[in-house]
Tab-separated table of C-alpha atoms and ligand atoms in Angstrom:
chain	number	residue	atom	x	y	z
A	1	UNK	CA	-0.492	-8.363	-14.441
A	2	UNK	CA	-2.341	-5.691	-16.420
A	3	UNK	CA	0.176	-3.032	-15.438
A	4	UNK	CA	3.201	-5.232	-16.198
A	5	UNK	CA	1.760	-6.184	-19.586
A	6	UNK	CA	1.089	-2.537	-20.438
A	7	UNK	CA	4.650	-1.687	-19.442
A	8	UNK	CA	5.917	-4.482	-21.694
A	9	UNK	CA	3.936	-2.835	-24.483
A	10	UNK	CA	5.522	0.523	-23.701
A	11	UNK	CA	2.671	2.093	-21.687
A	12	UNK	CA	3.210	2.997	-18.075
A	13	UNK	CA	0.730	4.464	-15.549
A	14	UNK	CA	-0.026	8.186	-15.747
A	15	UNK	CA	1.467	8.636	-12.265
A	16	UNK	CA	3.120	6.467	-9.669
A	17	UNK	CA	1.428	3.341	-8.355
A	18	UNK	CA	3.045	4.181	-4.994
A	19	UNK	CA	0.308	6.123	-3.218
A	20	UNK	CA	2.754	7.321	-0.563
A	21	UNK	CA	4.524	9.340	-3.291
A	22	UNK	CA	1.801	10.866	-5.439
A	23	UNK	CA	1.521	13.871	-3.153
A	24	UNK	CA	4.823	15.078	-4.651
A	25	UNK	CA	3.708	14.773	-8.258
A	26	UNK	CA	0.295	16.269	-7.385
A	27	UNK	CA	2.163	19.339	-6.120
A	28	UNK	CA	3.546	19.794	-9.624
A	29	UNK	CA	0.130	19.735	-11.329
A	30	UNK	CA	-1.923	21.673	-8.781
A	31	UNK	CA	-2.312	25.359	-8.119
A	32	UNK	CA	-0.100	25.893	-5.028
A	33	UNK	CA	-2.990	27.114	-2.892
A	34	UNK	CA	-5.196	24.163	-3.821
A	35	UNK	CA	-2.290	21.839	-3.139
A	36	UNK	CA	-1.775	23.485	0.245
A	37	UNK	CA	-5.422	22.969	1.096
A	38	UNK	CA	-5.421	19.264	0.226
A	39	UNK	CA	-2.001	18.288	1.539
A	40	UNK	CA	-2.060	20.587	4.534
A	41	UNK	CA	-2.882	19.585	8.061
A	42	UNK	CA	-3.314	21.225	11.415
A	43	UNK	CA	-0.485	23.113	13.099
A	44	UNK	CA	2.952	21.598	12.784
A	45	UNK	CA	1.621	18.552	10.936
A	46	UNK	CA	2.434	16.286	13.869
A	47	UNK	CA	-0.957	14.526	13.799
A	48	UNK	CA	-0.667	13.722	10.099
A	49	UNK	CA	2.824	12.360	10.790
A	50	UNK	CA	1.519	10.374	13.776
A	51	UNK	CA	-1.084	8.770	11.531
A	52	UNK	CA	1.610	7.333	9.291
A	53	UNK	CA	3.940	6.451	12.171
A	54	UNK	CA	1.153	4.462	13.815
A	55	UNK	CA	0.948	2.200	10.765
A	56	UNK	CA	4.691	1.647	10.812
A	57	UNK	CA	4.597	0.294	14.350
A	58	UNK	CA	2.584	-2.713	13.172
A	59	UNK	CA	4.053	-5.300	10.816
A	60	UNK	CA	2.403	-8.189	9.005
A	61	UNK	CA	3.628	-11.700	9.709
A	62	UNK	CA	3.118	-13.591	6.412
A	63	UNK	CA	2.084	-17.242	6.459
A	64	UNK	CA	3.117	-19.756	3.778
A	65	UNK	CA	1.256	-22.593	2.016
A	66	UNK	CA	-1.917	-21.099	3.435
A	67	UNK	CA	-4.231	-21.728	0.476
A	68	UNK	CA	-4.518	-18.038	-0.290
A	69	UNK	CA	-4.462	-18.069	-4.088
A	70	UNK	CA	-8.228	-17.444	-4.124
A	71	UNK	CA	-9.434	-14.419	-2.163
A	72	UNK	CA	-12.817	-12.847	-1.602
A	73	UNK	CA	-12.685	-9.237	-0.454
A	74	UNK	CA	-16.418	-8.600	-0.685
A	75	UNK	CA	-17.708	-6.819	2.399
A	76	UNK	CA	-21.090	-5.536	3.517
A	77	UNK	CA	-21.275	-2.533	5.835
A	78	UNK	CA	-24.619	-1.169	7.027
A	79	UNK	CA	-26.459	-2.691	4.094
A	80	UNK	CA	-23.954	-1.560	1.449
A	81	UNK	CA	-22.101	-4.357	-0.324
A	82	UNK	CA	-18.689	-3.387	-1.659
A	83	UNK	CA	-16.065	-5.376	-3.606
A	84	UNK	CA	-13.487	-4.599	-0.907
A	85	UNK	CA	-13.635	-2.927	2.527
A	86	UNK	CA	-12.696	0.492	1.162
A	87	UNK	CA	-14.755	3.676	0.790
A	88	UNK	CA	-13.966	7.085	-0.615
A	89	UNK	CA	-13.794	9.515	2.321
A	90	UNK	CA	-15.834	12.702	2.078
A	91	UNK	CA	-13.654	15.437	0.614
A	92	UNK	CA	-15.156	18.843	-0.077
A	93	UNK	CA	-14.420	21.418	-2.763
A	94	UNK	CA	-13.035	18.976	-5.319
A	95	UNK	CA	-13.412	21.566	-8.092
A	96	UNK	CA	-10.203	23.165	-6.789
A	97	UNK	CA	-8.197	20.169	-8.021
A	98	UNK	CA	-10.032	19.274	-11.254
A	99	UNK	CA	-12.948	20.605	-13.274
A	100	UNK	CA	-14.587	17.171	-13.202
A	101	UNK	CA	-14.749	17.497	-9.405
A	102	UNK	CA	-17.079	15.173	-7.467
A	103	UNK	CA	-18.845	13.967	-10.630
A	104	UNK	CA	-15.572	12.535	-11.960
A	105	UNK	CA	-14.908	10.949	-8.581
A	106	UNK	CA	-18.418	9.485	-8.518
A	107	UNK	CA	-18.004	7.913	-11.967
A	108	UNK	CA	-14.672	6.375	-10.993
A	109	UNK	CA	-16.060	5.100	-7.690
A	110	UNK	CA	-19.107	3.588	-9.388
A	111	UNK	CA	-16.929	1.857	-11.980
A	112	UNK	CA	-15.041	0.094	-9.187
A	113	UNK	CA	-18.123	-0.529	-7.053
A	114	UNK	CA	-16.617	1.248	-4.044
A	115	UNK	CA	-18.977	3.527	-2.084
A	116	UNK	CA	-18.387	7.256	-2.288
A	117	UNK	CA	-19.187	9.395	0.733
A	118	UNK	CA	-20.272	12.780	-0.625
A	119	UNK	CA	-19.297	15.811	1.442
A	120	UNK	CA	-21.717	18.546	2.460
A	121	UNK	CA	-18.927	20.873	1.316
A	122	UNK	CA	-19.072	19.389	-2.186
A	123	UNK	CA	-18.650	21.625	-5.214
A	124	UNK	CA	-21.186	19.435	-7.041
A	125	UNK	CA	-24.789	19.041	-5.964
A	126	UNK	CA	-26.213	16.001	-4.212
A	127	UNK	CA	-28.391	15.258	-7.240
A	128	UNK	CA	-25.672	15.757	-9.881
A	129	UNK	CA	-23.332	13.394	-8.051
A	130	UNK	CA	-26.083	10.785	-7.830
A	131	UNK	CA	-26.673	11.143	-11.575
A	132	UNK	CA	-22.938	10.827	-12.331
A	133	UNK	CA	-22.694	7.782	-10.108
A	134	UNK	CA	-25.397	6.057	-12.127
A	135	UNK	CA	-26.536	3.782	-9.347
A	136	UNK	CA	-23.195	3.223	-7.618
A	137	UNK	CA	-23.255	3.067	-3.814
A	138	UNK	CA	-23.427	6.504	-2.201
A	139	UNK	CA	-23.357	7.713	1.393
A	140	UNK	CA	-23.887	11.333	2.456
A	141	UNK	CA	-21.660	13.190	4.902
A	142	UNK	CA	-23.340	15.890	6.951
A	143	UNK	CA	-21.887	19.084	8.276
A	144	UNK	CA	-24.779	19.697	10.575
A	145	UNK	CA	-26.397	23.107	9.846
A	146	UNK	CA	-27.578	25.097	12.852
A	147	UNK	CA	-30.762	25.884	10.906
A	148	UNK	CA	-32.963	22.789	11.351
A	149	UNK	CA	-35.014	23.485	8.236
A	150	UNK	CA	-31.905	23.576	6.092
A	151	UNK	CA	-30.702	20.402	7.770
A	152	UNK	CA	-33.968	18.616	7.047
A	153	UNK	CA	-33.861	19.783	3.459
A	154	UNK	CA	-30.368	18.328	2.964
A	155	UNK	CA	-31.402	15.041	4.552
A	156	UNK	CA	-34.506	14.812	2.384
A	157	UNK	CA	-32.531	15.560	-0.775
A	158	UNK	CA	-29.882	12.969	0.059
A	159	UNK	CA	-32.468	10.353	0.861
A	160	UNK	CA	-34.461	11.079	-2.305
A	161	UNK	CA	-31.291	10.875	-4.414
A	162	UNK	CA	-30.480	7.421	-3.064
A	163	UNK	CA	-27.741	8.031	-0.494
A	164	UNK	CA	-28.149	5.127	1.897
A	165	UNK	CA	-26.053	5.998	4.969
A	166	UNK	CA	-25.649	9.317	6.800
A	167	UNK	CA	-22.138	10.131	8.026
A	168	UNK	CA	-22.173	12.931	10.598
A	169	UNK	CA	-18.787	14.598	10.986
A	170	UNK	CA	-18.212	15.777	14.557
A	171	UNK	CA	-14.603	16.931	14.536
A	172	UNK	CA	-14.918	19.928	12.233
A	173	UNK	CA	-17.358	22.210	14.089
A	174	UNK	CA	-14.688	24.832	13.591
A	175	UNK	CA	-11.919	24.734	11.036
A	176	UNK	CA	-8.580	23.748	12.591
A	177	UNK	CA	-5.473	25.947	12.653
A	178	UNK	CA	-4.057	25.186	9.213
A	179	UNK	CA	-0.895	27.167	8.484
A	180	UNK	CA	-0.790	26.290	4.781
A	181	UNK	CA	-4.185	27.932	4.206
A	182	UNK	CA	-3.546	30.733	6.693
A	183	UNK	CA	-0.258	31.579	4.994
A	184	UNK	CA	-1.966	31.602	1.594
A	185	UNK	CA	-5.049	33.441	2.878
A	186	UNK	CA	-6.980	30.648	1.227
A	187	UNK	CA	-10.344	29.064	1.885
A	188	UNK	CA	-11.695	27.216	-1.174
A	189	UNK	CA	-15.252	28.482	-0.768
A	190	UNK	CA	-14.138	32.094	-0.592
A	191	UNK	CA	-11.762	31.600	-3.499
A	192	UNK	CA	-14.052	30.415	-6.214
A	193	UNK	CA	-14.724	26.777	-5.387
A	194	UNK	CA	-18.412	26.002	-5.665
A	195	UNK	CA	-20.512	25.324	-2.618
A	196	UNK	CA	-23.104	23.472	-4.614
A	197	UNK	CA	-24.864	21.659	-1.804
A	198	UNK	CA	-26.274	24.790	-0.079
A	199	UNK	CA	-26.437	26.812	-3.283
A	200	UNK	CA	-28.813	24.278	-4.825
A	201	UNK	CA	-30.897	24.045	-1.678
A	202	UNK	CA	-34.267	25.792	-1.857
A	203	UNK	CA	-34.525	26.267	1.901
A	204	UNK	CA	-31.033	27.735	2.218
A	205	UNK	CA	-31.608	30.007	-0.783
A	206	UNK	CA	-34.937	31.106	0.667
A	207	UNK	CA	-33.167	32.460	3.751
A	208	UNK	CA	-30.777	34.717	1.810
A	209	UNK	CA	-31.275	38.444	1.302
A	210	UNK	CA	-29.466	38.311	-2.037
A	211	UNK	CA	-28.833	35.328	-4.325
A	212	UNK	CA	-25.377	33.694	-4.419
A	213	UNK	CA	-24.951	35.091	-7.938
A	214	UNK	CA	-25.476	38.641	-6.646
A	215	UNK	CA	-23.601	38.318	-3.365
A	216	UNK	CA	-21.448	35.155	-3.436
A	217	UNK	CA	-19.313	36.028	-0.413
A	218	UNK	CA	-22.368	36.802	1.715
A	219	UNK	CA	-23.947	33.466	0.814
A	220	UNK	CA	-20.746	31.573	1.551
A	221	UNK	CA	-20.301	33.293	4.896
A	222	UNK	CA	-23.887	32.556	5.866
A	223	UNK	CA	-23.315	28.924	4.997
A	224	UNK	CA	-20.046	28.704	6.930
A	225	UNK	CA	-21.635	30.310	9.979
A	226	UNK	CA	-24.439	27.738	9.731
A	227	UNK	CA	-22.126	24.718	9.845
A	228	UNK	CA	-19.603	25.957	12.392
A	229	UNK	CA	-19.632	27.158	15.956
A	230	UNK	CA	-22.823	25.485	17.162
A	231	UNK	CA	-22.574	23.654	20.466
A	232	UNK	CA	-24.132	20.234	20.170
A	233	UNK	CA	-24.599	17.488	22.716
A	234	UNK	CA	-24.955	13.715	22.458
A	235	UNK	CA	-28.671	14.175	23.126
A	236	UNK	CA	-29.024	16.284	19.955
A	237	UNK	CA	-28.328	13.207	17.863
A	238	UNK	CA	-31.921	12.150	18.530
A	239	UNK	CA	-32.944	14.806	16.002
A	240	UNK	CA	-30.966	13.129	13.241
A	241	UNK	CA	-32.117	9.685	14.339
A	242	UNK	CA	-35.705	10.886	14.044
A	243	UNK	CA	-35.275	12.401	10.598
A	244	UNK	CA	-32.986	9.913	8.869
A	245	UNK	CA	-34.451	6.497	8.089
A	246	UNK	CA	-31.210	4.701	7.285
A	247	UNK	CA	-28.059	3.974	9.256
A	248	UNK	CA	-26.111	6.839	10.877
A	249	UNK	CA	-22.348	6.862	11.355
A	250	UNK	CA	-20.432	9.368	13.497
A	251	UNK	CA	-17.108	10.442	11.993
A	252	UNK	CA	-14.194	11.767	14.008
A	253	UNK	CA	-14.305	9.496	17.068
A	254	UNK	CA	-10.958	9.161	18.857
A	255	UNK	CA	-11.808	8.417	22.501
A	256	UNK	CA	-13.256	5.140	23.684
A	257	UNK	CA	-15.835	6.940	25.846
A	258	UNK	CA	-17.085	8.837	22.797
A	259	UNK	CA	-17.464	5.520	21.013
A	260	UNK	CA	-19.598	4.356	23.946
A	261	UNK	CA	-21.644	7.566	23.712
A	262	UNK	CA	-22.265	6.781	20.047
A	263	UNK	CA	-23.642	3.367	20.985
A	264	UNK	CA	-25.806	4.860	23.724
A	265	UNK	CA	-27.145	7.455	21.273
A	266	UNK	CA	-28.406	4.658	19.045
A	267	UNK	CA	-25.916	5.232	16.260
A	268	UNK	CA	-25.103	2.446	13.796
A	269	UNK	CA	-21.434	3.102	13.254
A	270	UNK	CA	-18.431	5.305	13.883
A	271	UNK	CA	-15.405	6.331	11.885
A	272	UNK	CA	-12.318	6.344	14.054
A	273	UNK	CA	-10.632	9.321	12.425
A	274	UNK	CA	-8.749	12.524	13.128
A	275	UNK	CA	-9.744	14.071	9.794
A	276	UNK	CA	-6.407	13.152	8.255
A	277	UNK	CA	-4.630	15.232	10.900
A	278	UNK	CA	-6.347	18.415	9.716
A	279	UNK	CA	-8.081	19.439	12.948
A	280	UNK	CA	-6.114	18.908	16.173
A	281	UNK	CA	-2.358	19.267	16.004
A	282	UNK	CA	-0.604	16.948	18.408
A	283	UNK	CA	-3.463	14.454	18.435
A	284	UNK	CA	-2.893	10.758	18.773
A	285	UNK	CA	-2.373	8.779	15.582
A	286	UNK	CA	-5.792	7.464	14.565
A	287	UNK	CA	-4.617	3.860	14.304
A	288	UNK	CA	-3.243	4.053	17.853
A	289	UNK	CA	-6.735	4.371	19.332
A	290	UNK	CA	-8.463	1.917	17.001
A	291	UNK	CA	-7.787	-1.303	18.975
A	292	UNK	CA	-9.241	-0.087	22.276
A	293	UNK	CA	-12.281	1.427	20.566
A	294	UNK	CA	-12.965	-1.686	18.486
A	295	UNK	CA	-12.605	-3.856	21.591
A	296	UNK	CA	-15.070	-1.688	23.516
A	297	UNK	CA	-17.850	-1.262	20.952
A	298	UNK	CA	-17.047	-3.408	17.915
A	299	UNK	CA	-19.673	-6.002	18.770
A	300	UNK	CA	-22.455	-3.379	18.986
A	301	UNK	CA	-21.690	-0.905	16.241
A	302	UNK	CA	-19.805	-0.865	12.928
A	303	UNK	CA	-16.302	0.512	13.442
A	304	UNK	CA	-14.798	2.150	10.370
A	305	UNK	CA	-11.415	3.830	10.148
A	306	UNK	CA	-9.604	6.585	8.266
A	307	UNK	CA	-6.565	8.859	8.482
A	308	UNK	CA	-3.326	7.821	6.859
A	309	UNK	CA	-4.353	4.778	4.794
A	310	UNK	CA	-2.080	4.635	1.747
A	311	UNK	CA	-1.356	0.956	0.965
A	312	UNK	CA	-2.954	-2.461	0.899
A	313	UNK	CA	-0.930	-3.355	3.984
A	314	UNK	CA	-2.388	-0.317	5.778
A	315	UNK	CA	-5.902	-1.555	5.034
A	316	UNK	CA	-5.018	-5.002	6.374
A	317	UNK	CA	-3.535	-3.508	9.548
A	318	UNK	CA	-6.646	-1.413	10.224
A	319	UNK	CA	-8.923	-4.399	9.670
A	320	UNK	CA	-6.763	-6.646	11.833
A	321	UNK	CA	-6.989	-4.050	14.596
A	322	UNK	CA	-10.770	-4.039	14.506
A	323	UNK	CA	-12.088	-1.926	11.619
A	324	UNK	CA	-14.767	-3.331	9.316
A	325	UNK	CA	-13.679	-1.085	6.466
A	326	UNK	CA	-11.482	1.939	5.820
A	327	UNK	CA	-11.974	5.276	4.115
A	328	UNK	CA	-9.301	6.826	1.950
A	329	UNK	CA	-9.022	10.593	1.520
A	330	UNK	CA	-6.075	12.419	-0.036
A	331	UNK	CA	-4.822	9.644	-2.371
A	332	UNK	CA	-7.875	9.655	-4.624
A	333	UNK	CA	-7.913	13.459	-4.603
A	334	UNK	CA	-4.353	13.392	-5.943
A	335	UNK	CA	-5.545	10.906	-8.574
A	336	UNK	CA	-8.279	13.375	-9.509
A	337	UNK	CA	-5.695	16.153	-9.705
A	338	UNK	CA	-3.446	14.117	-12.024
A	339	UNK	CA	-5.977	12.708	-14.459
A	340	UNK	CA	-9.604	13.355	-13.473
A	341	UNK	CA	-11.891	10.331	-13.461
A	342	UNK	CA	-9.149	8.054	-14.870
A	343	UNK	CA	-6.792	9.228	-12.162
A	344	UNK	CA	-9.258	8.418	-9.378
A	345	UNK	CA	-9.814	5.024	-10.975
A	346	UNK	CA	-6.075	4.356	-11.153
A	347	UNK	CA	-5.733	5.100	-7.442
A	348	UNK	CA	-8.717	2.968	-6.428
A	349	UNK	CA	-7.897	0.005	-8.645
A	350	UNK	CA	-4.264	0.166	-7.607
A	351	UNK	CA	-5.170	0.188	-3.925
A	352	UNK	CA	-7.545	-2.749	-4.395
A	353	UNK	CA	-4.939	-4.753	-6.329
A	354	UNK	CA	-2.289	-4.007	-3.705
A	355	UNK	CA	-4.727	-5.018	-0.968
A	356	UNK	CA	-5.696	-8.231	-2.733
A	357	UNK	CA	-2.077	-9.223	-3.413
A	358	UNK	CA	-0.807	-8.319	0.043
A	359	UNK	CA	-3.694	-10.167	1.662
A	360	UNK	CA	-2.918	-13.304	-0.332
A	361	UNK	CA	0.867	-13.117	-0.057
A	362	UNK	CA	0.561	-12.777	3.702
A	363	UNK	CA	-1.539	-15.945	3.735
A	364	UNK	CA	-5.018	-14.521	4.233
A	365	UNK	CA	-8.131	-14.910	2.116
A	366	UNK	CA	-10.914	-12.716	3.500
A	367	UNK	CA	-10.962	-9.355	5.246
A	368	UNK	CA	-13.473	-10.577	7.804
A	369	UNK	CA	-11.106	-13.239	9.116
A	370	UNK	CA	-8.279	-10.828	9.903
A	371	UNK	CA	-7.378	-10.493	13.571
A	372	UNK	CA	-4.464	-8.976	15.449
A	373	UNK	CA	-2.777	-12.378	15.257
A	374	UNK	CA	-1.643	-11.534	11.702
A	375	UNK	CA	0.350	-8.595	13.096
A	376	UNK	CA	3.376	-8.057	15.277
A	377	UNK	CA	3.996	-4.748	17.027
A	378	UNK	CA	7.513	-3.510	16.447
B	1	LIG	C1	-11.264	16.218	4.049
B	1	LIG	N1	-12.039	15.560	5.003
B	1	LIG	C2	-13.375	15.851	5.099
B	1	LIG	N2	-14.154	15.165	5.986
B	1	LIG	C3	-15.494	15.412	6.069
B	1	LIG	O1	-16.164	14.764	6.863
B	1	LIG	N3	-16.064	16.340	5.254
B	1	LIG	C4	-15.349	17.077	4.348
B	1	LIG	O2	-15.884	17.904	3.635
B	1	LIG	C5	-13.950	16.852	4.285
B	1	LIG	N4	-13.173	17.566	3.432
B	1	LIG	C6	-11.847	17.248	3.285
B	1	LIG	C7	-11.095	17.924	2.332
B	1	LIG	C8	-9.764	17.562	2.111
B	1	LIG	C9	-8.979	18.284	1.053
B	1	LIG	C10	-9.203	16.513	2.865
B	1	LIG	C11	-7.774	16.058	2.622
B	1	LIG	C12	-9.940	15.873	3.828
B	1	LIG	C13	-11.450	14.481	5.816
B	1	LIG	C14	-11.560	13.140	5.093
B	1	LIG	O3	-12.897	12.714	5.025
B	1	LIG	C15	-10.782	12.035	5.823
B	1	LIG	O4	-11.130	11.985	7.170
B	1	LIG	C16	-9.260	12.210	5.702
B	1	LIG	O5	-8.894	12.724	4.455
B	1	LIG	C17	-8.597	10.865	5.910
B	1	LIG	O6	-7.239	10.992	5.933
B	1	LIG	P1	-6.286	10.724	4.669
B	1	LIG	O7	-6.753	9.466	3.970
B	1	LIG	O8	-6.389	11.938	3.800
B	1	LIG	O9	-4.960	10.577	5.306
């Protein structure tokens, strides 16, 4: 109603309310290399396409006279209460799309009450994002450094700054084959985007021969070598379990046996995700593996989902297929690119309104009650 009334008064949104289309307008406002980094995916882009195609195979079957004029989307996941089952996915290097970067995103997230998952590859420090958030819900995503002391320092900083859940990303131990960045010779951290998380870390800085101001490329390369190329095993997760008090979520799970490993390793949750199609070209659409994973472990562990969520209907489909909540990546980054904090807020509020309306108009009132019976496979 707000948007229609504003339109009646001659004011329309800064960019489209259709989140499947804002990639195009973001291309017009972004530096081409930054755009390529955000929009790009692995290889031929077939995984990113599969993510969207997987949503299209499921259709909602709306019910009428179902008493759905009043809805309650409030959801609690691992101790975090959110106004709707939606989180902001960890996205690194946000300074390449807007000067406000992660601080602008944090303010917008806090104003909606949705949790932000801060990336280890953030261009804003753990502490500055917490300050910008002003008490909003925050989770911390870990790219697991090979240096244990650096790892412990990051965990301690995140915990001290109030991040309540640790999200450990498993699918990015090496950067995927990404033609858009390869063709542009572009890696944000080597092209001026801040790497604030390590560069504000006393333990990381203590291990450098020269400061990042003196030798930025050396510092970046040391950091990249620390968070890539280390062979880990399921048993190694005990280290994180020992040193992180709160819940731990593993991000990047796509096989049902890996979901079972996560349970056996004492983890609290998983994100069924293929990194928005950015890692393995030709991988299965993330939504395609969600039902079997949720069926196998959903009663023992929180199952979250990301990769390809663009609409309220997409959120409903993921929840109906077993997710407790979803994470959204590129759409809010495009909002940030268009209009900074206000742009992120427009994307988040729009997605929540779309979700609320679509939930009600399809005859449903709460996310928790959604089951596959609201869907038909087509
Ligand atoms: C990401 N993603 C990501 N994931 C992570 O765990 N740590 C990170 O630093 C990043 N960085 C990152 C940068 C950019 C530009 C993108 C687009 C994505 C992956 C992200 O958390 C999430 O899994 C996907 O973005 C979800 O897919 P959609 O919503 O973008 O389709």
